[in-house]
Coordinates of C-alpha atoms in Angstrom, one line a residue:
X1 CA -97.3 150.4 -209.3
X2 CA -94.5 152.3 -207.8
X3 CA -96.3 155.4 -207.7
X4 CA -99.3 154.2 -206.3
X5 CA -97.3 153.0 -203.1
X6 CA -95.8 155.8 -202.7
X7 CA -98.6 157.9 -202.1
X8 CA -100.7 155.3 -200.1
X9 CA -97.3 155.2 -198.3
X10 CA -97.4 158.8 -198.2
X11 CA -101.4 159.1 -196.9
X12 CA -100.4 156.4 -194.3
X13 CA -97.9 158.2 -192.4
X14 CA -99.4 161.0 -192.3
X15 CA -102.4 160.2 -191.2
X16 CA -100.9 158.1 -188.4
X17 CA -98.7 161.3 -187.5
X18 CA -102.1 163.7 -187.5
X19 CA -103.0 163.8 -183.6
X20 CA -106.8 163.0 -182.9
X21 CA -108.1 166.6 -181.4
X22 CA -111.8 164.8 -180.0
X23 CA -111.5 163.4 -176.3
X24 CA -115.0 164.0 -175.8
X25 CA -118.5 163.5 -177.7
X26 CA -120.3 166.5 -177.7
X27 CA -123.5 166.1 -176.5
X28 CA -127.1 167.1 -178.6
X29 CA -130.3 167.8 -177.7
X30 CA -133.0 165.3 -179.3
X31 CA -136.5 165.5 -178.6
X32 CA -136.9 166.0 -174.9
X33 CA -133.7 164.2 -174.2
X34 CA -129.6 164.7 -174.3
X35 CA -127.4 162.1 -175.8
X36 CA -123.5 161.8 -176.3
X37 CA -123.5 161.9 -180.0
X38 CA -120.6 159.3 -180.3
X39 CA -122.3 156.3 -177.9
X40 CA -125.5 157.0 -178.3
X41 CA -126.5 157.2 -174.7
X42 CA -128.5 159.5 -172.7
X43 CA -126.9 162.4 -170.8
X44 CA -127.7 163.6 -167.5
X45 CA -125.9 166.3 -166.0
X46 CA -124.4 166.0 -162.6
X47 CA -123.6 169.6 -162.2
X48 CA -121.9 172.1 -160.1
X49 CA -122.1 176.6 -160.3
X50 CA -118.4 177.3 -160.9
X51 CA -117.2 180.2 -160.0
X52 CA -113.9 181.8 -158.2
X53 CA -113.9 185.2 -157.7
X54 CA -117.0 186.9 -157.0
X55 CA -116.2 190.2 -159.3
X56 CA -118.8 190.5 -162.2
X57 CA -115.7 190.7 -165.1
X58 CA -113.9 187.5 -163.5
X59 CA -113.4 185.0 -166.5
X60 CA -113.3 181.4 -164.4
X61 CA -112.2 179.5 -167.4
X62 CA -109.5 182.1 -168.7
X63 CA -106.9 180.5 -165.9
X64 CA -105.4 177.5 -166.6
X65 CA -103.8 177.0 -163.3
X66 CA -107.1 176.9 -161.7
X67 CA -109.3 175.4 -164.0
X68 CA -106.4 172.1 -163.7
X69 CA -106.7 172.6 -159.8
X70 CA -110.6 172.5 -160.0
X71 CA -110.7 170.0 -162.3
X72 CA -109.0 167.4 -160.9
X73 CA -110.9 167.7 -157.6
X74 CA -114.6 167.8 -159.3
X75 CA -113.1 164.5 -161.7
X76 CA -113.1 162.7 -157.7
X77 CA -116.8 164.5 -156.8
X78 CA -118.5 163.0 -159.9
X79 CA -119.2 166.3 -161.7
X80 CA -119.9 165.9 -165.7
X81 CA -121.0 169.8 -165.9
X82 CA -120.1 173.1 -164.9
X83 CA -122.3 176.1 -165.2
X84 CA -120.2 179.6 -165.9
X85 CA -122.5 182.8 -165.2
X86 CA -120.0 185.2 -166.8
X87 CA -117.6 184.6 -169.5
X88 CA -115.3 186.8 -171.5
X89 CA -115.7 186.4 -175.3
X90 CA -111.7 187.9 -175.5
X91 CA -109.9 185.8 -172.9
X92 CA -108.5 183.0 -174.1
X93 CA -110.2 180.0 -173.4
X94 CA -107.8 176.8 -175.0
X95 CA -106.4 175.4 -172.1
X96 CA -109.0 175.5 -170.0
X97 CA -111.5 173.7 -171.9
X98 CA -108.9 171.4 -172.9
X99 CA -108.5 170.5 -169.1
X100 CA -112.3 170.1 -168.4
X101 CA -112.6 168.1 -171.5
X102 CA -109.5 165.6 -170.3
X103 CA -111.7 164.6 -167.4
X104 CA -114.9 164.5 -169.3
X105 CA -116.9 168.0 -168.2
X106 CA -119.1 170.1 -170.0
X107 CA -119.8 173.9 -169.4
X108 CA -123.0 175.2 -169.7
X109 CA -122.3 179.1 -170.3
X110 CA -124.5 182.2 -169.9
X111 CA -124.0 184.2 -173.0
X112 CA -124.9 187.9 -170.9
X113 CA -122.6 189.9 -169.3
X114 CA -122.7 192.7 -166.3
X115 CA -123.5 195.1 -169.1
X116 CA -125.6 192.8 -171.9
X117 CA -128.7 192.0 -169.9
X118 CA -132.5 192.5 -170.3
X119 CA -134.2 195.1 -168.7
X120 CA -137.0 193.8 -166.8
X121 CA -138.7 197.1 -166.3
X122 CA -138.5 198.6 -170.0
X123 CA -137.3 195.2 -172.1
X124 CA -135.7 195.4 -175.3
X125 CA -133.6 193.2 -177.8
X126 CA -130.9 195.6 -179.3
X127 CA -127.9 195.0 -181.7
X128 CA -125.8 195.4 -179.0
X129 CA -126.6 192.2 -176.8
X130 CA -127.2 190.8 -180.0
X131 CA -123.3 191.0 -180.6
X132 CA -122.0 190.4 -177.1
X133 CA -124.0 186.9 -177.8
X134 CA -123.3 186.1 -180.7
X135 CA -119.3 186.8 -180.2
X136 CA -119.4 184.7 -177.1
X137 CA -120.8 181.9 -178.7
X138 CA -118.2 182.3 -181.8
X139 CA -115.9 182.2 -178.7
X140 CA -117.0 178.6 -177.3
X141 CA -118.5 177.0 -180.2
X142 CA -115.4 175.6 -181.7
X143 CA -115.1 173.3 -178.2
X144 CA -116.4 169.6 -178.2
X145 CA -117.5 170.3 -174.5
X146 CA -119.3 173.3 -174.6
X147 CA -122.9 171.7 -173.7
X148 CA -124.8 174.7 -174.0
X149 CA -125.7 178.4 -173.5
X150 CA -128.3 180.1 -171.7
X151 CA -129.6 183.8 -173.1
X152 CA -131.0 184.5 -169.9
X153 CA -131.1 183.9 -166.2
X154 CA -134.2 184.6 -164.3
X155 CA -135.4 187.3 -166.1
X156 CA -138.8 187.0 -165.3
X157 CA -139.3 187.1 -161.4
X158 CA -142.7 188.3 -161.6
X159 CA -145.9 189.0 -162.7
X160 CA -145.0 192.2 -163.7
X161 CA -142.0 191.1 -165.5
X162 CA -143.7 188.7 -167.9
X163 CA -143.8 191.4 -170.3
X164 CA -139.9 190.3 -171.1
X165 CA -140.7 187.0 -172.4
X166 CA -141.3 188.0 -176.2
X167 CA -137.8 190.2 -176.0
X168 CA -135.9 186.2 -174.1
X169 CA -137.8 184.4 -177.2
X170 CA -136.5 186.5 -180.0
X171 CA -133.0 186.5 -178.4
X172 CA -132.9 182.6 -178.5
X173 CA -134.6 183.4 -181.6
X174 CA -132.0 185.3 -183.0
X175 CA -129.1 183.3 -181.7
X176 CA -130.5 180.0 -182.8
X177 CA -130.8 181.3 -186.6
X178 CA -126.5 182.8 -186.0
X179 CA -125.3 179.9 -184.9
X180 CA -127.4 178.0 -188.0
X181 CA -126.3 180.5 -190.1
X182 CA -122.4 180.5 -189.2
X183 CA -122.8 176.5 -189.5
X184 CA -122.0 175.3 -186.1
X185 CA -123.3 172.1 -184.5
X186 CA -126.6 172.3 -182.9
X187 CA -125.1 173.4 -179.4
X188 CA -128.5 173.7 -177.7
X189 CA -129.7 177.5 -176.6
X190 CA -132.4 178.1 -174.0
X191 CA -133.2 179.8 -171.1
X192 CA -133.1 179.3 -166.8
X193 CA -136.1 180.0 -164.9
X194 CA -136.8 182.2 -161.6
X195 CA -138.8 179.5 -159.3
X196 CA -141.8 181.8 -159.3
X197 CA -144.6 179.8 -158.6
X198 CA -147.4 182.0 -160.1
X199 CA -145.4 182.6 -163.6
X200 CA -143.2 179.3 -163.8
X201 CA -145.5 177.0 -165.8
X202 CA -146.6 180.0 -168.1
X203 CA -143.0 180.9 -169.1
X204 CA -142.1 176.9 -169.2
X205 CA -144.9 176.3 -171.7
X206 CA -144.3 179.7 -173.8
X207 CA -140.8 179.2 -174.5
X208 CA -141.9 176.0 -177.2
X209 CA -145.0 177.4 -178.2
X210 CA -146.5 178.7 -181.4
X211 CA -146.0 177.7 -185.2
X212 CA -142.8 178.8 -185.4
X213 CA -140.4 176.1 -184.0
X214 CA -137.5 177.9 -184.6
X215 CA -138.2 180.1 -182.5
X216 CA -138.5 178.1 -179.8
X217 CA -136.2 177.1 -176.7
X218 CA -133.6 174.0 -177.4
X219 CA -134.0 173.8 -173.7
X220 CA -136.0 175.4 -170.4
X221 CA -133.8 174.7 -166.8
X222 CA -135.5 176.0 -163.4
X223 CA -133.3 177.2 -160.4
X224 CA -134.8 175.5 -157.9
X225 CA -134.2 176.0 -154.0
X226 CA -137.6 173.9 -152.0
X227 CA -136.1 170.5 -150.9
X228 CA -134.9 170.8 -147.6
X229 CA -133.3 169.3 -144.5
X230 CA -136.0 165.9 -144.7
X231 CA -138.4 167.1 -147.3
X232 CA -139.4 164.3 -149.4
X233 CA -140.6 163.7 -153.7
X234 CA -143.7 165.4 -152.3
X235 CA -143.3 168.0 -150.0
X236 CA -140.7 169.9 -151.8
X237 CA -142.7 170.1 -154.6
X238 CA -140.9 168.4 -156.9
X239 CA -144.0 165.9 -157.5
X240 CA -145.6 168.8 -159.2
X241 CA -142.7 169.6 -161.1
X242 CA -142.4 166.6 -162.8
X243 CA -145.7 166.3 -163.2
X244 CA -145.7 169.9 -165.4
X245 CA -143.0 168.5 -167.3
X246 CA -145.3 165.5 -169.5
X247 CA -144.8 165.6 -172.7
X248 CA -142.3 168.2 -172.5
X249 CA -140.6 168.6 -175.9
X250 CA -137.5 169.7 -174.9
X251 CA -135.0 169.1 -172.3
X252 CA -135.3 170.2 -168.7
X253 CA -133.1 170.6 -166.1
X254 CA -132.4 172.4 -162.9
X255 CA -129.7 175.1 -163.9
X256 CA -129.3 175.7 -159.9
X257 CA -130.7 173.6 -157.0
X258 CA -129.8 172.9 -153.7
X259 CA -130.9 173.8 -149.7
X260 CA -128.9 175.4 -146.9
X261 CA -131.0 175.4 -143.7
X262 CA -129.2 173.6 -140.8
X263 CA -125.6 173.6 -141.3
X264 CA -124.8 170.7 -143.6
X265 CA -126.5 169.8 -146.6
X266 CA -128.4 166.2 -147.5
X267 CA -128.9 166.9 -151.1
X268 CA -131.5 164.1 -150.9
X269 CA -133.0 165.8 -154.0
X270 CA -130.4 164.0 -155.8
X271 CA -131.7 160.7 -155.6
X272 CA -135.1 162.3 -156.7
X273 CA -133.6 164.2 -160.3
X274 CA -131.2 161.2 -160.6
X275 CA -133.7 158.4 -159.9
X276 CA -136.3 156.8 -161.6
X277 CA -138.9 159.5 -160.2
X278 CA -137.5 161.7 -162.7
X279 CA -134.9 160.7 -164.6
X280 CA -137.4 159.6 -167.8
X281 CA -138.8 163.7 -167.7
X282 CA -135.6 165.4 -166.5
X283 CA -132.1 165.3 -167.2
X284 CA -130.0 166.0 -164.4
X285 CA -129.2 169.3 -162.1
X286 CA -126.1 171.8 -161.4
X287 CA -125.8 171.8 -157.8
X288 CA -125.3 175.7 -156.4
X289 CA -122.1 176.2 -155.9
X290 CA -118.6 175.2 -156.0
X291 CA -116.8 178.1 -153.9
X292 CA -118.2 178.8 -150.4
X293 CA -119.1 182.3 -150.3
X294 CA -121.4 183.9 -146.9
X295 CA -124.3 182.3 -147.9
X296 CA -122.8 178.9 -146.8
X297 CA -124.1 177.3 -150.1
X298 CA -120.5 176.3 -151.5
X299 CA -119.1 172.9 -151.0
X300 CA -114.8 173.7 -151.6
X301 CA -113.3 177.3 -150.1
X302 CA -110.0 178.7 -151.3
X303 CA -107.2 179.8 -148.5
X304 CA -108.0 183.5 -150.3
X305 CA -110.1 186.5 -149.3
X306 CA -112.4 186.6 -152.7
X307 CA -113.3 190.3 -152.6
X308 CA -109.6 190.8 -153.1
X309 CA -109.2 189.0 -156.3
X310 CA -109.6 191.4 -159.6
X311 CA -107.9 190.5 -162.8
X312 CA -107.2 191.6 -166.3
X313 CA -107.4 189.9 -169.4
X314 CA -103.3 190.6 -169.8
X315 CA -102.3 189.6 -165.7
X316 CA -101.1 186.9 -165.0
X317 CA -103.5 185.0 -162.5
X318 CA -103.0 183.0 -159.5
X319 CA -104.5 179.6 -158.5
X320 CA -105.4 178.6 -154.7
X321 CA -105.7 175.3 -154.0
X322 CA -109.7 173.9 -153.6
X323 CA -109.9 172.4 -150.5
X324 CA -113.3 169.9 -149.6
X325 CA -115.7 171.3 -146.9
X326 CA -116.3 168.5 -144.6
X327 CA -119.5 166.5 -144.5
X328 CA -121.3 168.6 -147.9
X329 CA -118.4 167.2 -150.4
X330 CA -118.3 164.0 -149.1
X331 CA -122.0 163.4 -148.6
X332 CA -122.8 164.7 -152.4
X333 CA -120.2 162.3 -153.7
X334 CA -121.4 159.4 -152.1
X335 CA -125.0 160.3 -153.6
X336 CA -123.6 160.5 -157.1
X337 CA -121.4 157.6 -156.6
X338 CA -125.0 155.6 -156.6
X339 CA -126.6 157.7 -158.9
X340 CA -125.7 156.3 -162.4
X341 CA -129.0 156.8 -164.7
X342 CA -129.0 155.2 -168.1
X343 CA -132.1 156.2 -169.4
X344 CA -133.2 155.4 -173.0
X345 CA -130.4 154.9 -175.3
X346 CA -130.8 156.9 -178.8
X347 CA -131.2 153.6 -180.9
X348 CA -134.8 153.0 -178.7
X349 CA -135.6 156.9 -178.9
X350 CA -138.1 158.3 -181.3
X351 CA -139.2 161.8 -180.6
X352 CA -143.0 162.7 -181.5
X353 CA -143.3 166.9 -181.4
X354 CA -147.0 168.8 -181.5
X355 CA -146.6 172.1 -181.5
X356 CA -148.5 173.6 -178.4
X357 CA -150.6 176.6 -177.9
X358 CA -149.3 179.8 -176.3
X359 CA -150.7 180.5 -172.8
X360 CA -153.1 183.4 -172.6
X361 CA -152.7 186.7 -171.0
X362 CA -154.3 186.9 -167.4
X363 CA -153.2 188.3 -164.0
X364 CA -150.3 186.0 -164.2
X365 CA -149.4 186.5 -167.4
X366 CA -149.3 189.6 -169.5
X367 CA -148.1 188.2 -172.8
X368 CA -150.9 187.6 -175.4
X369 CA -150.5 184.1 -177.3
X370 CA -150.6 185.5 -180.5
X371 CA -147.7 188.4 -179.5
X372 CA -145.5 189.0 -182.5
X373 CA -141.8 189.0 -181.4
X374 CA -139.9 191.7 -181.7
X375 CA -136.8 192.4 -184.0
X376 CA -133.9 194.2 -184.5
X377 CA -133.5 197.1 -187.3
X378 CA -131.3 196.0 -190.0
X379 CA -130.0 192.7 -188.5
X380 CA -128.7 190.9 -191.4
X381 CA -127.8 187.2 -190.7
X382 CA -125.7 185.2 -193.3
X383 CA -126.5 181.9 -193.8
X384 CA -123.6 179.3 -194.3
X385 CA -125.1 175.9 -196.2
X386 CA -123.7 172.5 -195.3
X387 CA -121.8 170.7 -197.6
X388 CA -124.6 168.3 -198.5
X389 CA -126.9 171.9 -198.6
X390 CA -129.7 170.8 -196.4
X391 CA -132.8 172.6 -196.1
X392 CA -132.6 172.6 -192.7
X393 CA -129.3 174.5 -192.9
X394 CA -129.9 176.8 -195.0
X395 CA -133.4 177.7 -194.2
X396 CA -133.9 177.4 -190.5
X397 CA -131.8 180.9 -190.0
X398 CA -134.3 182.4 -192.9
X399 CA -137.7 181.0 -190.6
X400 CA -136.4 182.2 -187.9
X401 CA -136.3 185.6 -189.1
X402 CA -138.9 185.3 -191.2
X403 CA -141.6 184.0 -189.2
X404 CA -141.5 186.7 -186.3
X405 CA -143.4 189.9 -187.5
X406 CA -141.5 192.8 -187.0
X407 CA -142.0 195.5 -184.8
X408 CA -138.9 198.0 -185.3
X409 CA -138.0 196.3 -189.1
X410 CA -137.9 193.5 -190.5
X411 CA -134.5 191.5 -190.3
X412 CA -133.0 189.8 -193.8
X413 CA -130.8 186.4 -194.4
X414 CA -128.6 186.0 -196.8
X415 CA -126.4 182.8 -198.3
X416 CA -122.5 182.6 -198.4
X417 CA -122.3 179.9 -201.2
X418 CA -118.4 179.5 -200.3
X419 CA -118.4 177.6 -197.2
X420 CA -117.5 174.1 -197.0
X421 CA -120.3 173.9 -193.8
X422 CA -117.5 172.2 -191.7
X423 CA -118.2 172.6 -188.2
X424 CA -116.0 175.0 -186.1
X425 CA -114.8 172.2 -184.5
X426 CA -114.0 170.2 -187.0
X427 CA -112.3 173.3 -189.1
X428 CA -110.0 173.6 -185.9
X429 CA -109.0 169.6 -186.0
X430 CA -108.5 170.3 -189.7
X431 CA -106.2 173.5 -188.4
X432 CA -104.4 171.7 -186.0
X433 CA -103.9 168.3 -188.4
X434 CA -102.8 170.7 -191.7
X435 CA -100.0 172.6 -189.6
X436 CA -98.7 169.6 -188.0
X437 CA -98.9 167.1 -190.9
X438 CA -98.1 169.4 -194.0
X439 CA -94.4 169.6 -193.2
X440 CA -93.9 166.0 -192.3
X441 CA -95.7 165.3 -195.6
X442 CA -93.6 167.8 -197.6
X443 CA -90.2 166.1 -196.5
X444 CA -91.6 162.8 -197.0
X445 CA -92.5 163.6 -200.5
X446 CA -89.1 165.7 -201.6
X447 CA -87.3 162.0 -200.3
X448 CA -89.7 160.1 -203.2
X449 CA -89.2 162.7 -204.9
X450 CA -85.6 162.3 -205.0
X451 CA -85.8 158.7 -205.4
X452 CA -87.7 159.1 -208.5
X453 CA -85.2 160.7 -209.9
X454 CA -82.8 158.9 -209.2
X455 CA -84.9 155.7 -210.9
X456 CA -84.6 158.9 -213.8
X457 CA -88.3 159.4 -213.8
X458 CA -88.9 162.6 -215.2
X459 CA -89.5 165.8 -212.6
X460 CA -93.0 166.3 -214.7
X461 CA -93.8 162.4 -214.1
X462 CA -94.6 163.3 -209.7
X463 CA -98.0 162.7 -210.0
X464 CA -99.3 163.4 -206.1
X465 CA -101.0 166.1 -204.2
X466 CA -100.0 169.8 -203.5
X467 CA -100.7 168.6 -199.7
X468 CA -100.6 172.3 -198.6
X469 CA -103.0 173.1 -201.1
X470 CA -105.0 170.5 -200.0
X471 CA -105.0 171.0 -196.4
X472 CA -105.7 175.1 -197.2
X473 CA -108.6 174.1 -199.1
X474 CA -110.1 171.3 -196.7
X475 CA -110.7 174.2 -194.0
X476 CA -113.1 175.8 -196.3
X477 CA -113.9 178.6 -198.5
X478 CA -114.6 182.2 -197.9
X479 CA -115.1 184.4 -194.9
X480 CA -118.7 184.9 -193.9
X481 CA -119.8 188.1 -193.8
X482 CA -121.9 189.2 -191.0
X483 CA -123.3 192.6 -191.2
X484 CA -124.0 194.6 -188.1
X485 CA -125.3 197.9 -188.2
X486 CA -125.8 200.3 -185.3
X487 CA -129.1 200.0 -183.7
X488 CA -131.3 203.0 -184.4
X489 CA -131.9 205.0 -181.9
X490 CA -130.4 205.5 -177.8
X491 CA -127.3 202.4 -177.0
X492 CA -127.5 200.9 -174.1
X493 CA -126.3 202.6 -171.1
X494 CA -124.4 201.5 -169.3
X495 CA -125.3 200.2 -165.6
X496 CA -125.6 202.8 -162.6
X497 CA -126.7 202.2 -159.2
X498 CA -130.3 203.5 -159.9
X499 CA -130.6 201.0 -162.9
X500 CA -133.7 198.4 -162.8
X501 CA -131.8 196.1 -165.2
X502 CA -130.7 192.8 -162.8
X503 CA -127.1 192.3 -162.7
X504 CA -124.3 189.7 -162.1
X505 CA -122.7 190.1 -158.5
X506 CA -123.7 188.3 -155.5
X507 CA -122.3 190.0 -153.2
X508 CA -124.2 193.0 -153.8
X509 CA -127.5 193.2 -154.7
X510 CA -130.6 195.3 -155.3
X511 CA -133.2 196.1 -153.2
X512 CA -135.9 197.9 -154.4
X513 CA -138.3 200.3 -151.4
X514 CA -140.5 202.4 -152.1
X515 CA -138.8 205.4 -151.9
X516 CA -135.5 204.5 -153.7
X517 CA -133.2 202.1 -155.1
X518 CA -130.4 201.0 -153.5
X519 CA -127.5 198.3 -153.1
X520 CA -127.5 196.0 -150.0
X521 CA -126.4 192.8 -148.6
X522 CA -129.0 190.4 -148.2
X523 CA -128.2 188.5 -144.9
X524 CA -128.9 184.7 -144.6
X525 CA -132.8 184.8 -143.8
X526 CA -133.9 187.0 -146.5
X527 CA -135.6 185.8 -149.7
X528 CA -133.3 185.2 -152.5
X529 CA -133.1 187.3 -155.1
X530 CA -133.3 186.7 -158.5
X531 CA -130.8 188.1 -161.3
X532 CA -130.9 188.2 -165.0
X533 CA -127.2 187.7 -165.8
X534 CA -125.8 185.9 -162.7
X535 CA -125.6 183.1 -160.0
X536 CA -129.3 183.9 -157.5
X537 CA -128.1 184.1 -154.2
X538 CA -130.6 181.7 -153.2
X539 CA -131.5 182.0 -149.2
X540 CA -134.6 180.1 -148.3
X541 CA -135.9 181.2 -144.9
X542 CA -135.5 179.5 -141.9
X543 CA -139.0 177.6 -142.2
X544 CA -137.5 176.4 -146.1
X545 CA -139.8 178.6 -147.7
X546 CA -138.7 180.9 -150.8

């Protein structure tokens, strides 16, 4: 009897003493809908483009300082999400998703880079992005509030640049079947959408399509730029929108929106994605953007001249005080403040999924529905089993592989037997509980220990738990091994000023005559342009056209 109280004493206290590492539910993707995975109820993102610098390398959520300074003004706007164009896979990124977390925000994260995007003109799917990708998601997936990430930002632009949407589907593809594979939660990968009108419903409907769903986009978001000044459900367009969107299987959002015509902004749209008009087919919107930059589009400026800011991962980095921009912040909180959508809770939810036919090739399209996807020469991806060794664990990375026909090589999956399937999340809270309990527990036990003896129990009779052994083995066995070749043939070079790849920086942009290709500004009439790997410097004409 003695013993036995002991250790429940023993379990007790130490579980009282391990600190709880969740303060907030991460959110999945079900059917066409998002749900908090702790209440049950349906997520809709009230979003803002976060950004503070405008340098392509600049890391928003590798400062501390600022993210806290940002943070606590977006908690006051309303803001659940943030969207973060560039991240930096080897900054360290602890404290400030800690401090976005604390005040209940997600980040939605672009997994390319400056130098990792697709080529619009001559597309391709190498090792290379594969592992800037992949390493950026190994970078974020360990946080409760990372909501998703996106493989690729406006890509296609074009009728002529359709012929990239095989090379967007076999990265989320690809990335789908890693993150399987490594055994992380289901954090949702898709892609966000140029607002092409001619292309827009074709790449919407491609991006589920075909027989194999694993393939498919967890998610398809539009950056969207047509409801302005007193534009209404139906003139911007946004009828039609949700319209396209019936029977959707996944969910949609806008990854940008917003209009800038006449000095301050209404953001009536809000009341539209937020509303019942749209709330049962859509699931929220980022707002574009946080900082004010030329194009007038931001809704907080920092007393700082941005083309001056350039950091390192090892400097040590300043933080500037946000400050409102008077009416647009005020105006967009008071819509939010009203705009509290419930939606269908999961309990009431019951997703139906038919697999849908691939549009055809035609002048707006110049992907055939029954294009094989392409692949990547020796790409090995280990598979990591849950502990309960679902099928859907363990074979969903070996479909996804499997079921696109190669046309470099085929790509293989393996099965690392040793893993205990743990989330990365849950492996960290495991880390974190292990090195603050196992000491506490190791002096509570040499105490009984020493009582025991002196009740002359023998030292053989201590019948409890090698709790460091326990807490070394409860984070799992084995390393994964994840083989990654070179890619046969010419790397990636990197970006020039002559390059047709798109790239992050929205200051300076290209323009392409003619004659040449060059850089230059875009001033505030001009038609936005559309990037692969960044924020679109969106700029509707005067008459609200794009």
């Amino acid at each position: 009897m003695g013993n036995w109280w002991n250790a429940f004493f023993v379990a007790v206290l130490a579980t009282s003493l391990i600190p709880s590492t969740r303060c907030i539910a991460p959110i999945k993707a079900v059917g066409s809908k998002l749900y908090d995975t702790e209440t049950g109820k349906q997520f809709y993102i009230r979003g803002v483009a976060y950004s503070v610098a405008v340098t392509p390398d600049y890391d928003p959520l590798a400062n501390p300082a600022q993210c806290e300074l940002d943070a606590a003004l977006m908690e006051t706007l309303g803001v659940n999400t943030i969207r973060v164009y560039t991240v930096n896979y080897e900054d360290p990124h602890d404290e400030c998703m800690r401090i976005f977390a604390d005040v209940k925000i997600y980040v939605l994260a672009d997994l390319t880079t400056p130098k990792t995007g697709f080529n619009r003109v001559k597309p391709e799917w190498t090792m290379d992005m594969f592992n800037n990708y992949t390493k950026t998601l190994d970078a974020f997936a360990k946080y409760d509030n990372f909501l998703a990430a996106i493989v690729g930002n406006e890509v296609i632009n074009d009728v002529d640049t359709t012929i990239t949407a095989p090379y967007i589907k076999a990265a989320i593809r690809d990335i789908k079947a890693y993150r399987d594979g490594q055994g992380y939660r289901e954090i949702p990968i898709g892609y966000s959408a140029a607002d092409v009108e001619e292309v827009r419903l074709a790449s919407q409907e491609y991006l589920v399509c075909g027989e194999n769903i694993s393939s498919n986009a967890d998610f398809w978001a539009l950056n969207r730029y047509s409801w302005c000044g007193d534009a209404t459900f139906t003139s911007s367009g946004y009828s039609d929108l949700n319209d396209d969107a019936k029977d959707y299987p996944v969910p949609l959002f806008l990854s940008e929106t917003g209009c800038q015509l006449v000095g301050k902004r209404e953001f009536g749209d809000q009341e539209a994605i937020l509303g019942p008009l749209m709330i049962d087919r859509w699931s929220g919107a980022v707002l574009y953007e946080w900082r004010e930059e030329e194009n007038s589009y931001g809704i907080v400026s920092y007393n700082f001249e941005a083309s001056s800011i350039s950091f390192t991962a090892t400097e040590t980095r300043p933080a500037y005080k946000p400050t409102p921009i008077s009416p647009d912040f005020q105006s967009l909180q008071s819509h939010w403040n009203t705009l509290t959508p419930t939606g269908t809770p999961s309990s009431d939810y019951t997703p139906t999924y038919t697999k849908k036919s691939c549009p055809t090739s035609d002048d707006s399209w110049s992907v055939a529905a029954a294009a094989q996807l392409p692949t990547i020469r020796n790409l090995v991806i280990t598979t990591k089993p849950t502990a309960s060794a679902s099928a859907a664990a363990r074979s969903s990375p070996v479909e996804a592989v499997a079921g696109a026909s190669p046309t470099s090589a085929s790509a293989t999956t393996t099965t690392d037997p040793g893993s205990s399937g743990l989330s990365s999340g849950a492996k960290a809270a495991i880390g974190v509980s292990a090195g603050v309990g196992v000491p506490i527990i190791a002096i509570i036990a040499f105490f009984l220990w020493r009582r025991r003896r002196k009740n002359k129990q023998a030292a053989s009779a201590d019948s409890g738990p090698n709790y460091s052994e326990v807490a070394q083995n409860t984070r799992g066995g084995g390393v994964n091994e994840f083989y990654k070749p070179e890619m046969e043939g010419n790397p990636v070079s990197q970006l020039h000023a002559d390059d047709v790849r798109q790239e992050l920086g929205s200051q300076m942009l290209y323009q392409l005559s003619d004659q040449e290709r060059e850089p230059a500004e875009l001033d505030a009439a001009s038609r936005p342009q559309e990037l692969s790997n960044g924020p679109s410097v969106r700029r509707p004409s005067r008459d609200g056209r794009l």
